């Protein structure tokens, strides 16, 4: 490490800051449904997720190699470009966190990297084939696959448990949720922590510390794992609220189905080196599980805002990264100005978030800052899917098929009145 210059050191620290924001931005991926269903207390959930994120960082380096030697041509790449890319990614992460939108930290990093590289060296610096096959296609396919799998798993789960006691199965599903949430956290560490490993490795290659194609050194793996674990423990409560309460209401069986489906998709992608967005996978699984239950409602207004954020992430982070690279090209004063803009922008976003704080004490509340959660009637898609979905449980089946299901929860039978069909 004796060859690390001041600028390279700044880039490494900035990369770890991004990793930290990735941790609290994506905590919701693993723990939102577990917290919203009451399977774990909020602080216990994020602590468990932090430990397993750290463990997961040591399980694979395939995704790190995709970033350090796949997306951007290393020849002629300067350290300043990586710094500019990280500025774009961090600012987009913080902005979407402020808005409570579960956007992709991974795509923010890719967008910033592509935008900065194009500004520095032109479009030839980007490996378009790798971007399409290992970034864009998984971004489209993964949430669809996870959503369909979660929907089918939810239907199967309720069908299997239809003749069993609801209270007994609820306890079992809560235990299953804890186990599957742990698996998602482990999978998140194997995928997202590696992205920071890859970006630091890329910086070390451009700085001449490592040879092209080198694997991440052990100190890079450890530091990236610790940074994402610390960020996870901080808890991205705003996004946890959106994932756990804003998209749909989940019962323990649905939470178990969603998390199991998401973990399977993430681990499979990490194994083959796809730099997957865990946010998109988990969001797709949550919506799939919501639609898999009779009477389940997905809040499409929230989902639409989330889809828009997904679509904007790559270009928006790319534009900020390109602007930051334009500034850093001016020399040392440009690098200093870019760092000042990053710090100032982060401080402004943080101060805005304090106006209506969300933390572990109110993350599952129906109201924050005096404003109730948005409500909306069941849409055409939700109504159509709910009409052909099997009932959730045997003795509740007849009572749960009502003409107008509740917005927030699946209808529950009142033993004092007859079921309505």
Short mmCIF file of N, CA and C in Angstrom, two decimals, residues 28-171:
data_model
loop_
_atom_site.label_atom_id
_atom_site.label_comp_id
_atom_site.label_asym_id
_atom_site.label_seq_id
_atom_site.Cartn_x
_atom_site.Cartn_y
_atom_site.Cartn_z
N UNK A 28 -33.40 -2.27 3.70
CA UNK A 28 -34.79 -2.65 3.49
C UNK A 28 -34.93 -3.92 2.67
N UNK A 29 -33.95 -4.19 1.79
CA UNK A 29 -34.03 -5.38 0.96
C UNK A 29 -34.19 -6.65 1.79
N UNK A 30 -33.46 -6.70 2.87
CA UNK A 30 -33.47 -7.92 3.68
C UNK A 30 -34.51 -7.88 4.78
N UNK A 31 -34.70 -6.72 5.40
CA UNK A 31 -35.40 -6.70 6.68
C UNK A 31 -36.76 -6.00 6.68
N UNK A 32 -37.16 -5.36 5.58
CA UNK A 32 -38.41 -4.61 5.59
C UNK A 32 -39.61 -5.48 5.92
N UNK A 33 -39.72 -6.63 5.24
CA UNK A 33 -40.90 -7.48 5.48
C UNK A 33 -40.84 -8.12 6.86
N UNK A 34 -39.66 -8.46 7.33
CA UNK A 34 -39.52 -9.05 8.66
C UNK A 34 -39.93 -8.06 9.74
N UNK A 35 -39.57 -6.79 9.54
CA UNK A 35 -39.95 -5.76 10.51
C UNK A 35 -41.45 -5.45 10.42
N UNK A 36 -41.97 -5.35 9.19
CA UNK A 36 -43.38 -4.95 9.03
C UNK A 36 -44.34 -6.00 9.55
N UNK A 37 -43.97 -7.28 9.49
CA UNK A 37 -44.84 -8.34 10.00
C UNK A 37 -44.62 -8.62 11.49
N UNK A 38 -43.62 -7.97 12.09
CA UNK A 38 -43.37 -8.14 13.50
C UNK A 38 -42.55 -9.37 13.85
N UNK A 39 -41.94 -10.02 12.85
CA UNK A 39 -41.13 -11.20 13.14
C UNK A 39 -39.90 -10.85 13.95
N UNK A 40 -39.33 -9.68 13.72
CA UNK A 40 -38.18 -9.20 14.49
C UNK A 40 -38.39 -7.73 14.84
N UNK A 41 -37.83 -7.32 15.99
CA UNK A 41 -37.83 -5.91 16.33
C UNK A 41 -36.87 -5.17 15.40
N UNK A 42 -37.15 -3.90 15.11
CA UNK A 42 -36.34 -3.18 14.12
C UNK A 42 -34.84 -3.20 14.39
N UNK A 43 -34.41 -2.87 15.61
CA UNK A 43 -32.98 -2.82 15.89
C UNK A 43 -32.34 -4.20 15.83
N UNK A 44 -33.06 -5.20 16.28
CA UNK A 44 -32.54 -6.57 16.19
C UNK A 44 -32.38 -6.98 14.74
N UNK A 45 -33.34 -6.61 13.90
CA UNK A 45 -33.30 -6.98 12.49
C UNK A 45 -32.09 -6.37 11.79
N UNK A 46 -31.84 -5.07 12.00
CA UNK A 46 -30.72 -4.45 11.29
C UNK A 46 -29.38 -4.93 11.82
N UNK A 47 -29.31 -5.27 13.11
CA UNK A 47 -28.06 -5.82 13.64
C UNK A 47 -27.75 -7.18 13.03
N UNK A 48 -28.77 -8.01 12.92
CA UNK A 48 -28.60 -9.32 12.28
C UNK A 48 -28.19 -9.16 10.82
N UNK A 49 -28.83 -8.24 10.13
CA UNK A 49 -28.51 -8.02 8.72
C UNK A 49 -27.08 -7.52 8.55
N UNK A 50 -26.62 -6.66 9.46
CA UNK A 50 -25.26 -6.12 9.37
C UNK A 50 -24.22 -7.22 9.48
N UNK A 51 -24.40 -8.11 10.44
CA UNK A 51 -23.44 -9.20 10.64
C UNK A 51 -23.39 -10.11 9.40
N UNK A 52 -24.54 -10.45 8.85
CA UNK A 52 -24.57 -11.36 7.71
C UNK A 52 -24.09 -10.68 6.43
N UNK A 53 -24.28 -9.36 6.31
CA UNK A 53 -23.69 -8.64 5.19
C UNK A 53 -22.17 -8.74 5.23
N UNK A 54 -21.61 -8.63 6.42
CA UNK A 54 -20.16 -8.74 6.57
C UNK A 54 -19.67 -10.12 6.19
N UNK A 55 -20.39 -11.15 6.63
CA UNK A 55 -20.00 -12.52 6.29
C UNK A 55 -20.10 -12.75 4.78
N UNK A 56 -21.18 -12.25 4.18
CA UNK A 56 -21.39 -12.46 2.76
C UNK A 56 -20.31 -11.84 1.89
N UNK A 57 -19.67 -10.78 2.39
CA UNK A 57 -18.63 -10.11 1.60
C UNK A 57 -17.44 -11.01 1.32
N UNK A 58 -17.27 -12.06 2.11
CA UNK A 58 -16.11 -12.93 1.96
C UNK A 58 -16.39 -14.17 1.10
N UNK A 59 -17.61 -14.32 0.62
CA UNK A 59 -17.99 -15.57 -0.03
C UNK A 59 -17.66 -15.64 -1.51
N UNK A 60 -17.47 -14.51 -2.18
CA UNK A 60 -17.25 -14.53 -3.62
C UNK A 60 -16.63 -13.22 -4.07
N UNK A 61 -15.94 -13.24 -5.23
CA UNK A 61 -15.40 -12.01 -5.83
C UNK A 61 -15.80 -11.90 -7.30
N UNK A 62 -16.76 -12.70 -7.74
CA UNK A 62 -17.13 -12.70 -9.15
C UNK A 62 -17.71 -11.36 -9.60
N UNK A 63 -18.58 -10.78 -8.79
CA UNK A 63 -19.18 -9.49 -9.14
C UNK A 63 -18.11 -8.39 -9.12
N UNK A 64 -17.21 -8.46 -8.15
CA UNK A 64 -16.12 -7.48 -8.08
C UNK A 64 -15.29 -7.50 -9.36
N UNK A 65 -15.03 -8.68 -9.89
CA UNK A 65 -14.25 -8.78 -11.12
C UNK A 65 -15.01 -8.24 -12.32
N UNK A 66 -16.34 -8.37 -12.31
CA UNK A 66 -17.15 -7.80 -13.39
C UNK A 66 -17.00 -6.29 -13.44
N UNK A 67 -16.97 -5.66 -12.27
CA UNK A 67 -16.86 -4.20 -12.22
C UNK A 67 -15.44 -3.74 -12.49
N UNK A 68 -14.43 -4.42 -11.89
CA UNK A 68 -13.06 -3.94 -12.02
C UNK A 68 -12.48 -4.22 -13.40
N UNK A 69 -13.03 -5.18 -14.13
CA UNK A 69 -12.43 -5.49 -15.42
C UNK A 69 -13.42 -5.77 -16.52
N UNK A 70 -14.69 -5.33 -16.36
CA UNK A 70 -15.68 -5.68 -17.37
C UNK A 70 -16.41 -4.51 -17.99
N UNK A 71 -16.92 -3.59 -17.18
CA UNK A 71 -17.79 -2.54 -17.68
C UNK A 71 -17.00 -1.44 -18.39
N UNK A 72 -15.88 -1.04 -17.81
CA UNK A 72 -15.08 0.06 -18.35
C UNK A 72 -13.72 -0.47 -18.81
N UNK A 73 -13.26 -0.01 -19.97
CA UNK A 73 -11.91 -0.35 -20.42
C UNK A 73 -10.89 0.33 -19.51
N UNK A 74 -9.98 -0.48 -18.97
CA UNK A 74 -9.04 0.06 -17.99
C UNK A 74 -7.97 0.94 -18.62
N UNK A 75 -7.65 0.72 -19.89
CA UNK A 75 -6.59 1.48 -20.54
C UNK A 75 -6.92 2.96 -20.62
N UNK A 76 -6.05 3.80 -20.10
CA UNK A 76 -6.26 5.24 -20.13
C UNK A 76 -7.19 5.78 -19.07
N UNK A 77 -7.74 4.90 -18.23
CA UNK A 77 -8.66 5.36 -17.19
C UNK A 77 -7.87 6.04 -16.06
N UNK A 78 -8.33 7.21 -15.64
CA UNK A 78 -7.66 7.96 -14.59
C UNK A 78 -8.40 7.83 -13.27
N UNK A 79 -7.65 8.02 -12.20
CA UNK A 79 -8.23 7.90 -10.87
C UNK A 79 -9.32 8.94 -10.65
N UNK A 80 -9.15 10.13 -11.24
CA UNK A 80 -10.15 11.17 -11.09
C UNK A 80 -11.52 10.75 -11.62
N UNK A 81 -11.51 9.91 -12.64
CA UNK A 81 -12.76 9.43 -13.23
C UNK A 81 -13.55 8.62 -12.21
N UNK A 82 -12.85 7.77 -11.48
CA UNK A 82 -13.52 6.93 -10.48
C UNK A 82 -14.06 7.80 -9.35
N UNK A 83 -13.32 8.82 -8.97
CA UNK A 83 -13.80 9.75 -7.94
C UNK A 83 -15.09 10.43 -8.38
N UNK A 84 -15.11 10.90 -9.62
CA UNK A 84 -16.30 11.56 -10.15
C UNK A 84 -17.49 10.60 -10.19
N UNK A 85 -17.23 9.35 -10.57
CA UNK A 85 -18.30 8.34 -10.61
C UNK A 85 -18.90 8.12 -9.23
N UNK A 86 -18.06 8.07 -8.21
CA UNK A 86 -18.55 7.85 -6.85
C UNK A 86 -19.37 9.03 -6.35
N UNK A 87 -18.99 10.23 -6.75
CA UNK A 87 -19.77 11.42 -6.36
C UNK A 87 -21.19 11.31 -6.90
N UNK A 88 -21.32 10.94 -8.18
CA UNK A 88 -22.64 10.77 -8.77
C UNK A 88 -23.46 9.71 -8.07
N UNK A 89 -22.82 8.59 -7.73
CA UNK A 89 -23.53 7.48 -7.09
C UNK A 89 -23.98 7.84 -5.68
N UNK A 90 -23.11 8.49 -4.91
CA UNK A 90 -23.45 8.83 -3.53
C UNK A 90 -24.60 9.84 -3.47
N UNK A 91 -24.52 10.87 -4.29
CA UNK A 91 -25.58 11.89 -4.25
C UNK A 91 -26.93 11.31 -4.67
N UNK A 92 -26.95 10.42 -5.66
CA UNK A 92 -28.22 9.81 -6.06
C UNK A 92 -28.74 8.89 -4.95
N UNK A 93 -27.85 8.14 -4.31
CA UNK A 93 -28.27 7.29 -3.19
C UNK A 93 -28.92 8.11 -2.09
N UNK A 94 -28.30 9.22 -1.74
CA UNK A 94 -28.82 10.04 -0.65
C UNK A 94 -30.15 10.69 -1.03
N UNK A 95 -30.28 11.12 -2.28
CA UNK A 95 -31.52 11.75 -2.71
C UNK A 95 -32.68 10.76 -2.67
N UNK A 96 -32.48 9.57 -3.19
CA UNK A 96 -33.56 8.57 -3.18
C UNK A 96 -33.85 8.08 -1.77
N UNK A 97 -32.83 8.05 -0.90
CA UNK A 97 -33.08 7.73 0.51
C UNK A 97 -33.96 8.79 1.15
N UNK A 98 -33.69 10.07 0.86
CA UNK A 98 -34.50 11.15 1.40
C UNK A 98 -35.96 10.99 1.00
N UNK A 99 -36.18 10.58 -0.26
CA UNK A 99 -37.54 10.41 -0.77
C UNK A 99 -38.16 9.08 -0.38
N UNK A 100 -37.37 8.21 0.27
CA UNK A 100 -37.89 6.90 0.67
C UNK A 100 -38.10 5.95 -0.49
N UNK A 101 -37.37 6.15 -1.60
CA UNK A 101 -37.54 5.31 -2.79
C UNK A 101 -36.46 4.22 -2.83
N UNK A 102 -36.86 2.96 -2.91
CA UNK A 102 -35.87 1.88 -2.99
C UNK A 102 -35.27 1.75 -4.38
N UNK A 103 -34.44 2.71 -4.76
CA UNK A 103 -33.77 2.64 -6.06
C UNK A 103 -32.51 1.78 -5.92
N UNK A 104 -31.82 1.58 -7.04
CA UNK A 104 -30.69 0.66 -7.06
C UNK A 104 -29.37 1.39 -6.81
N UNK A 105 -28.71 1.06 -5.70
CA UNK A 105 -27.37 1.58 -5.45
C UNK A 105 -26.39 1.08 -6.51
N UNK A 106 -26.61 -0.13 -6.97
CA UNK A 106 -25.74 -0.71 -7.99
C UNK A 106 -25.81 0.10 -9.28
N UNK A 107 -27.01 0.41 -9.73
CA UNK A 107 -27.15 1.16 -10.97
C UNK A 107 -26.70 2.61 -10.81
N UNK A 108 -26.79 3.14 -9.59
CA UNK A 108 -26.23 4.47 -9.35
C UNK A 108 -24.72 4.44 -9.56
N UNK A 109 -24.08 3.39 -9.08
CA UNK A 109 -22.63 3.26 -9.26
C UNK A 109 -22.28 3.07 -10.73
N UNK A 110 -23.02 2.21 -11.42
CA UNK A 110 -22.75 1.99 -12.84
C UNK A 110 -22.98 3.27 -13.65
N UNK A 111 -24.08 3.97 -13.34
CA UNK A 111 -24.37 5.20 -14.06
C UNK A 111 -23.28 6.24 -13.86
N UNK A 112 -22.85 6.42 -12.61
CA UNK A 112 -21.79 7.37 -12.34
C UNK A 112 -20.49 7.00 -13.05
N UNK A 113 -20.18 5.71 -13.05
CA UNK A 113 -18.95 5.24 -13.69
C UNK A 113 -19.00 5.43 -15.20
N UNK A 114 -20.13 5.10 -15.81
CA UNK A 114 -20.26 5.24 -17.26
C UNK A 114 -20.23 6.72 -17.66
N UNK A 115 -20.97 7.56 -16.93
CA UNK A 115 -21.00 8.98 -17.25
C UNK A 115 -19.63 9.63 -17.13
N UNK A 116 -18.91 9.32 -16.05
CA UNK A 116 -17.58 9.90 -15.86
C UNK A 116 -16.60 9.40 -16.92
N UNK A 117 -16.68 8.11 -17.26
CA UNK A 117 -15.76 7.55 -18.26
C UNK A 117 -16.02 8.13 -19.64
N UNK A 118 -17.28 8.31 -19.99
CA UNK A 118 -17.61 8.89 -21.30
C UNK A 118 -17.13 10.34 -21.37
N UNK A 119 -17.31 11.09 -20.29
CA UNK A 119 -16.84 12.47 -20.28
C UNK A 119 -15.32 12.54 -20.41
N UNK A 120 -14.63 11.54 -19.85
CA UNK A 120 -13.17 11.56 -19.88
C UNK A 120 -12.59 11.02 -21.18
N UNK A 121 -13.14 9.90 -21.68
CA UNK A 121 -12.49 9.20 -22.80
C UNK A 121 -13.41 8.90 -23.97
N UNK A 122 -14.69 9.27 -23.88
CA UNK A 122 -15.61 8.99 -24.96
C UNK A 122 -16.32 7.65 -24.79
N UNK A 123 -17.26 7.39 -25.71
CA UNK A 123 -18.09 6.19 -25.60
C UNK A 123 -17.30 4.90 -25.80
N UNK A 124 -16.15 4.98 -26.44
CA UNK A 124 -15.34 3.77 -26.65
C UNK A 124 -14.80 3.20 -25.36
N UNK A 125 -14.85 3.97 -24.28
CA UNK A 125 -14.33 3.49 -22.99
C UNK A 125 -15.29 2.52 -22.31
N UNK A 126 -16.51 2.43 -22.81
CA UNK A 126 -17.54 1.58 -22.18
C UNK A 126 -17.70 0.30 -22.98
N UNK A 127 -17.66 -0.83 -22.29
CA UNK A 127 -17.91 -2.13 -22.92
C UNK A 127 -19.41 -2.35 -22.98
N UNK A 128 -20.01 -1.97 -24.10
CA UNK A 128 -21.46 -2.03 -24.23
C UNK A 128 -22.03 -3.42 -24.07
N UNK A 129 -21.34 -4.42 -24.58
CA UNK A 129 -21.83 -5.80 -24.46
C UNK A 129 -21.94 -6.24 -23.02
N UNK A 130 -20.94 -5.91 -22.22
CA UNK A 130 -20.97 -6.28 -20.80
C UNK A 130 -22.08 -5.55 -20.07
N UNK A 131 -22.27 -4.28 -20.40
CA UNK A 131 -23.33 -3.49 -19.76
C UNK A 131 -24.70 -4.11 -20.05
N UNK A 132 -24.91 -4.53 -21.29
CA UNK A 132 -26.21 -5.09 -21.67
C UNK A 132 -26.43 -6.45 -21.01
N UNK A 133 -25.44 -7.35 -21.12
CA UNK A 133 -25.64 -8.72 -20.65
C UNK A 133 -25.57 -8.88 -19.14
N UNK A 134 -24.76 -8.06 -18.47
CA UNK A 134 -24.55 -8.26 -17.03
C UNK A 134 -25.14 -7.15 -16.16
N UNK A 135 -25.74 -6.14 -16.80
CA UNK A 135 -26.36 -5.07 -16.02
C UNK A 135 -27.82 -4.85 -16.45
N UNK A 136 -28.04 -4.53 -17.73
CA UNK A 136 -29.38 -4.15 -18.16
C UNK A 136 -30.34 -5.33 -18.22
N UNK A 137 -29.92 -6.44 -18.82
CA UNK A 137 -30.81 -7.60 -18.89
C UNK A 137 -31.18 -8.14 -17.51
N UNK A 138 -30.21 -8.32 -16.59
CA UNK A 138 -30.59 -8.73 -15.23
C UNK A 138 -31.52 -7.73 -14.55
N UNK A 139 -31.35 -6.42 -14.86
CA UNK A 139 -32.21 -5.41 -14.25
C UNK A 139 -33.66 -5.59 -14.65
N UNK A 140 -33.89 -6.06 -15.87
CA UNK A 140 -35.25 -6.28 -16.36
C UNK A 140 -35.78 -7.63 -15.91
N UNK A 141 -34.95 -8.64 -16.02
CA UNK A 141 -35.41 -10.01 -15.77
C UNK A 141 -35.53 -10.34 -14.29
N UNK A 142 -34.58 -9.89 -13.49
CA UNK A 142 -34.52 -10.33 -12.09
C UNK A 142 -35.76 -9.98 -11.29
N UNK A 143 -36.25 -8.72 -11.31
CA UNK A 143 -37.46 -8.44 -10.52
C UNK A 143 -38.69 -9.19 -11.03
N UNK A 144 -38.77 -9.42 -12.34
CA UNK A 144 -39.89 -10.20 -12.88
C UNK A 144 -39.84 -11.64 -12.40
N UNK A 145 -38.66 -12.24 -12.48
CA UNK A 145 -38.50 -13.63 -12.05
C UNK A 145 -38.79 -13.76 -10.56
N UNK A 146 -38.23 -12.84 -9.75
CA UNK A 146 -38.44 -12.89 -8.31
C UNK A 146 -39.92 -12.65 -7.97
N UNK A 147 -40.57 -11.73 -8.68
CA UNK A 147 -41.98 -11.45 -8.42
C UNK A 147 -42.88 -12.62 -8.75
N UNK A 148 -42.64 -13.26 -9.90
CA UNK A 148 -43.45 -14.43 -10.27
C UNK A 148 -43.22 -15.56 -9.30
N UNK A 149 -41.94 -15.79 -8.94
CA UNK A 149 -41.63 -16.86 -7.99
C UNK A 149 -42.28 -16.61 -6.64
N UNK A 150 -42.24 -15.36 -6.16
CA UNK A 150 -42.84 -15.04 -4.87
C UNK A 150 -44.36 -15.19 -4.91
N UNK A 151 -44.98 -14.81 -6.02
CA UNK A 151 -46.43 -14.95 -6.15
C UNK A 151 -46.85 -16.42 -6.12
N UNK A 152 -46.14 -17.23 -6.89
CA UNK A 152 -46.44 -18.67 -6.90
C UNK A 152 -46.16 -19.31 -5.55
N UNK A 153 -45.05 -18.89 -4.91
CA UNK A 153 -44.71 -19.45 -3.60
C UNK A 153 -45.76 -19.08 -2.56
N UNK A 154 -46.30 -17.85 -2.66
CA UNK A 154 -47.34 -17.43 -1.72
C UNK A 154 -48.61 -18.26 -1.90
N UNK A 155 -49.01 -18.45 -3.15
CA UNK A 155 -50.20 -19.28 -3.40
C UNK A 155 -50.01 -20.69 -2.89
N UNK A 156 -48.84 -21.27 -3.16
CA UNK A 156 -48.56 -22.64 -2.71
C UNK A 156 -48.54 -22.72 -1.19
N UNK A 157 -47.95 -21.69 -0.56
CA UNK A 157 -47.86 -21.67 0.90
C UNK A 157 -49.25 -21.67 1.53
N UNK A 158 -50.14 -20.83 1.04
CA UNK A 158 -51.49 -20.78 1.60
C UNK A 158 -52.28 -22.05 1.29
N UNK A 159 -52.03 -22.63 0.14
CA UNK A 159 -52.74 -23.88 -0.20
C UNK A 159 -52.32 -25.02 0.73
N UNK A 160 -51.01 -25.11 0.99
CA UNK A 160 -50.50 -26.17 1.85
C UNK A 160 -51.01 -26.01 3.29
N UNK A 161 -51.07 -24.75 3.75
CA UNK A 161 -51.44 -24.51 5.15
C UNK A 161 -52.93 -24.26 5.34
N UNK A 162 -53.74 -24.52 4.33
CA UNK A 162 -55.17 -24.19 4.41
C UNK A 162 -55.91 -25.01 5.45
N UNK A 163 -55.42 -26.20 5.77
CA UNK A 163 -56.12 -27.07 6.73
C UNK A 163 -55.43 -27.12 8.08
N UNK A 164 -54.50 -26.23 8.32
CA UNK A 164 -53.78 -26.21 9.60
C UNK A 164 -54.22 -25.00 10.41
N UNK A 165 -53.89 -25.04 11.70
CA UNK A 165 -54.25 -23.95 12.60
C UNK A 165 -53.46 -22.70 12.24
N UNK A 166 -54.15 -21.58 12.10
CA UNK A 166 -53.51 -20.35 11.64
C UNK A 166 -52.46 -19.85 12.62
N UNK A 167 -52.75 -19.93 13.93
CA UNK A 167 -51.79 -19.43 14.91
C UNK A 167 -50.51 -20.26 14.91
N UNK A 168 -50.66 -21.57 14.79
CA UNK A 168 -49.48 -22.44 14.78
C UNK A 168 -48.62 -22.19 13.55
N UNK A 169 -49.27 -22.08 12.40
CA UNK A 169 -48.49 -21.84 11.18
C UNK A 169 -47.87 -20.45 11.17
N UNK A 170 -48.55 -19.48 11.80
CA UNK A 170 -48.01 -18.13 11.84
C UNK A 170 -46.68 -18.09 12.57
N UNK A 171 -46.58 -18.83 13.68
CA UNK A 171 -45.31 -18.89 14.41
C UNK A 171 -44.21 -19.52 13.55
#
